[in-house]
Short mmCIF file of C-alpha atoms and ligand atoms in Angstrom, two decimals:
data_model
loop_
_atom_site.label_atom_id
_atom_site.label_comp_id
_atom_site.label_asym_id
_atom_site.label_seq_id
_atom_site.Cartn_x
_atom_site.Cartn_y
_atom_site.Cartn_z
CA UNK A 1 -22.74 68.19 -34.98
CA UNK A 2 -24.47 71.13 -33.28
CA UNK A 3 -27.80 70.77 -31.49
CA UNK A 4 -29.47 72.66 -34.32
CA UNK A 5 -28.00 70.24 -36.85
CA UNK A 6 -29.48 67.37 -34.83
CA UNK A 7 -32.91 69.01 -34.79
CA UNK A 8 -32.61 69.68 -38.53
CA UNK A 9 -31.60 66.09 -39.30
CA UNK A 10 -34.43 64.69 -37.15
CA UNK A 11 -36.84 66.87 -39.14
CA UNK A 12 -35.40 65.38 -42.34
CA UNK A 13 -36.15 61.92 -40.88
CA UNK A 14 -39.77 62.95 -40.17
CA UNK A 15 -39.94 64.47 -43.67
CA UNK A 16 -38.87 61.15 -45.19
CA UNK A 17 -41.31 59.16 -43.02
CA UNK A 18 -44.12 61.54 -44.06
CA UNK A 19 -43.21 60.94 -47.68
CA UNK A 20 -43.24 57.18 -47.01
CA UNK A 21 -46.74 57.43 -45.46
CA UNK A 22 -48.18 59.26 -48.48
CA UNK A 23 -46.49 57.25 -51.23
CA UNK A 24 -46.65 53.93 -49.34
CA UNK A 25 -50.30 54.53 -48.47
CA UNK A 26 -51.06 55.26 -52.11
CA UNK A 27 -49.32 52.09 -53.30
CA UNK A 28 -51.14 50.05 -50.64
CA UNK A 29 -54.58 51.11 -51.90
CA UNK A 30 -53.57 51.67 -55.52
CA UNK A 31 -56.45 49.67 -56.98
CA UNK A 32 -59.00 51.35 -54.70
CA UNK A 33 -60.25 54.91 -54.26
CA UNK A 34 -60.16 55.36 -50.50
CA UNK A 35 -57.84 58.08 -49.19
CA UNK A 36 -56.65 56.26 -46.05
CA UNK A 37 -55.53 58.07 -42.87
CA UNK A 38 -51.72 57.65 -43.33
CA UNK A 39 -51.95 59.57 -46.61
CA UNK A 40 -53.70 62.52 -44.94
CA UNK A 41 -51.37 62.57 -41.92
CA UNK A 42 -48.33 62.19 -44.16
CA UNK A 43 -49.48 65.11 -46.35
CA UNK A 44 -49.90 67.29 -43.24
CA UNK A 45 -46.48 66.19 -41.94
CA UNK A 46 -44.78 67.13 -45.24
CA UNK A 47 -46.07 70.68 -45.03
CA UNK A 48 -45.11 71.14 -41.36
CA UNK A 49 -41.68 69.46 -41.53
CA UNK A 50 -40.87 71.05 -44.92
CA UNK A 51 -41.61 74.57 -43.69
CA UNK A 52 -39.64 73.92 -40.47
CA UNK A 53 -36.65 72.69 -42.51
CA UNK A 54 -36.72 75.84 -44.63
CA UNK A 55 -36.97 77.99 -41.50
CA UNK A 56 -33.98 76.36 -39.82
CA UNK A 57 -31.95 76.26 -43.04
CA UNK A 58 -32.41 79.99 -43.59
CA UNK A 59 -31.46 80.64 -39.95
CA UNK A 60 -28.26 78.54 -40.10
CA UNK A 61 -27.25 79.63 -43.61
CA UNK A 62 -23.94 77.76 -43.97
CA UNK A 63 -22.71 75.67 -46.93
CA UNK A 64 -24.69 72.62 -45.77
CA UNK A 65 -27.97 74.54 -45.45
CA UNK A 66 -28.79 76.57 -48.53
CA UNK A 67 -32.35 77.42 -49.60
CA UNK A 68 -33.28 77.45 -53.30
CA UNK A 69 -36.33 79.73 -53.16
CA UNK A 70 -37.73 78.73 -56.55
CA UNK A 71 -37.43 75.02 -55.83
CA UNK A 72 -39.06 75.45 -52.41
CA UNK A 73 -41.91 77.50 -53.91
CA UNK A 74 -42.57 74.72 -56.44
CA UNK A 75 -42.44 72.04 -53.71
CA UNK A 76 -44.80 74.10 -51.54
CA UNK A 77 -47.41 74.42 -54.30
CA UNK A 78 -47.21 70.69 -55.12
CA UNK A 79 -47.41 69.79 -51.39
CA UNK A 80 -50.58 71.90 -51.13
CA UNK A 81 -52.06 69.99 -54.07
CA UNK A 82 -51.28 66.74 -52.23
CA UNK A 83 -52.79 68.04 -48.98
CA UNK A 84 -55.97 69.51 -50.47
CA UNK A 85 -56.63 66.36 -52.55
CA UNK A 86 -56.05 64.17 -49.47
CA UNK A 87 -58.24 66.28 -47.16
CA UNK A 88 -61.15 66.51 -49.64
CA UNK A 89 -60.77 62.83 -50.57
CA UNK A 90 -60.86 61.60 -46.98
CA UNK A 91 -63.79 63.90 -46.09
CA UNK A 92 -65.80 62.63 -49.05
CA UNK A 93 -64.91 59.04 -48.17
CA UNK A 94 -66.22 59.55 -44.62
CA UNK A 95 -69.54 60.79 -46.02
CA UNK A 96 -69.72 57.81 -48.37
CA UNK A 97 -69.39 60.06 -51.43
CA UNK A 98 -67.40 59.25 -54.56
CA UNK A 99 -63.75 60.31 -54.21
CA UNK A 100 -63.13 60.44 -57.98
CA UNK A 101 -59.41 60.50 -58.74
CA UNK A 102 -58.39 62.40 -55.59
CA UNK A 103 -56.37 59.42 -54.32
CA UNK A 104 -54.28 59.36 -57.49
CA UNK A 105 -53.89 63.14 -57.49
CA UNK A 106 -52.53 63.04 -53.92
CA UNK A 107 -50.23 60.06 -54.53
CA UNK A 108 -49.09 61.17 -57.98
CA UNK A 109 -48.31 64.73 -56.87
CA UNK A 110 -46.32 63.36 -53.91
CA UNK A 111 -44.18 61.31 -56.32
CA UNK A 112 -43.67 64.45 -58.43
CA UNK A 113 -42.41 66.21 -55.28
CA UNK A 114 -39.92 63.40 -54.64
CA UNK A 115 -38.64 63.93 -58.19
CA UNK A 116 -38.38 67.70 -57.62
CA UNK A 117 -36.62 67.13 -54.25
CA UNK A 118 -34.00 64.79 -55.67
CA UNK A 119 -33.50 65.85 -59.31
CA UNK A 120 -33.79 69.70 -59.14
C1 HEM B 1 -45.66 65.82 -50.62
C2 HEM B 1 -44.79 66.71 -50.21
C3 HEM B 1 -43.29 66.50 -50.16
C4 HEM B 1 -42.52 65.42 -50.51
C5 HEM B 1 -42.97 64.07 -51.04
C6 HEM B 1 -41.15 65.77 -50.24
C7 HEM B 1 -40.06 64.93 -50.43
C8 HEM B 1 -38.77 65.21 -50.06
C9 HEM B 1 -37.66 64.29 -50.14
C10 HEM B 1 -37.73 62.84 -50.65
C11 HEM B 1 -36.56 64.94 -49.67
C12 HEM B 1 -35.13 64.37 -49.52
C13 HEM B 1 -34.30 64.77 -50.69
C14 HEM B 1 -32.85 64.49 -50.49
O1 HEM B 1 -32.44 64.23 -49.34
O2 HEM B 1 -32.12 64.58 -51.47
C15 HEM B 1 -36.95 66.27 -49.31
C16 HEM B 1 -36.11 67.24 -48.81
C17 HEM B 1 -36.49 68.53 -48.47
N1 HEM B 1 -37.76 69.06 -48.55
FE1 HEM B 1 -39.43 68.08 -49.14
N2 HEM B 1 -41.09 67.07 -49.76
C18 HEM B 1 -42.38 67.55 -49.69
C19 HEM B 1 -42.78 68.82 -49.28
C20 HEM B 1 -41.93 69.82 -48.90
C21 HEM B 1 -42.34 71.17 -48.54
C22 HEM B 1 -43.77 71.68 -48.52
C23 HEM B 1 -41.20 71.86 -48.23
C24 HEM B 1 -41.03 73.29 -47.81
C25 HEM B 1 -41.93 74.23 -47.94
C26 HEM B 1 -40.08 70.94 -48.36
C27 HEM B 1 -38.77 71.25 -48.08
C28 HEM B 1 -37.71 70.37 -48.14
C29 HEM B 1 -36.34 70.70 -47.77
C30 HEM B 1 -35.84 72.05 -47.26
C31 HEM B 1 -35.58 69.54 -47.98
C32 HEM B 1 -34.06 69.39 -47.79
C33 HEM B 1 -33.71 68.56 -46.60
C34 HEM B 1 -32.19 68.34 -46.60
O3 HEM B 1 -31.48 69.25 -46.15
O4 HEM B 1 -31.77 67.26 -47.06
N3 HEM B 1 -40.55 69.72 -48.77
N4 HEM B 1 -38.30 66.42 -49.55
#
């Protein structure tokens, strides 16, 4: 395994842990409305690690690292929905305002992105 493969695979690990933070955080507070910190940090991590993975994959460009542009575009849009909902939700929570359904939007959209990642 080349050094770049190692970096790539470690980014996949961080990508999976970020997913665990968002989805696990959502499940943990499922009956509440508070967007807790792990959800926000996980949502940020998904964007950063996801974009880095795409960058490295397009640089390596062998049979193990292909980039499906349409799939990535869809994942990017959904990840932005997760992030915006999490950021607005946590900011409102800090101010003691109602967070509406932002928690469920963030958690639900993250699950949709897992489905896109695995089933597409
Ligand atoms: C909430 C946001 C996200 C979630 C929950 C998520 C979830 C996942 C999961 C579960 C996998 C593993 C799939 C598998 O190994 O079969 C994966 C892989 C991947 N994701 Fe995401 N993702 C998110 C956002 C993004 C974004 C924004 C990008 C890029 C712009 C991205 C790019 C990728 C890439 C390139 C892989 C392939 C890694 C590999 O080579 O196995 N993801 N994602």
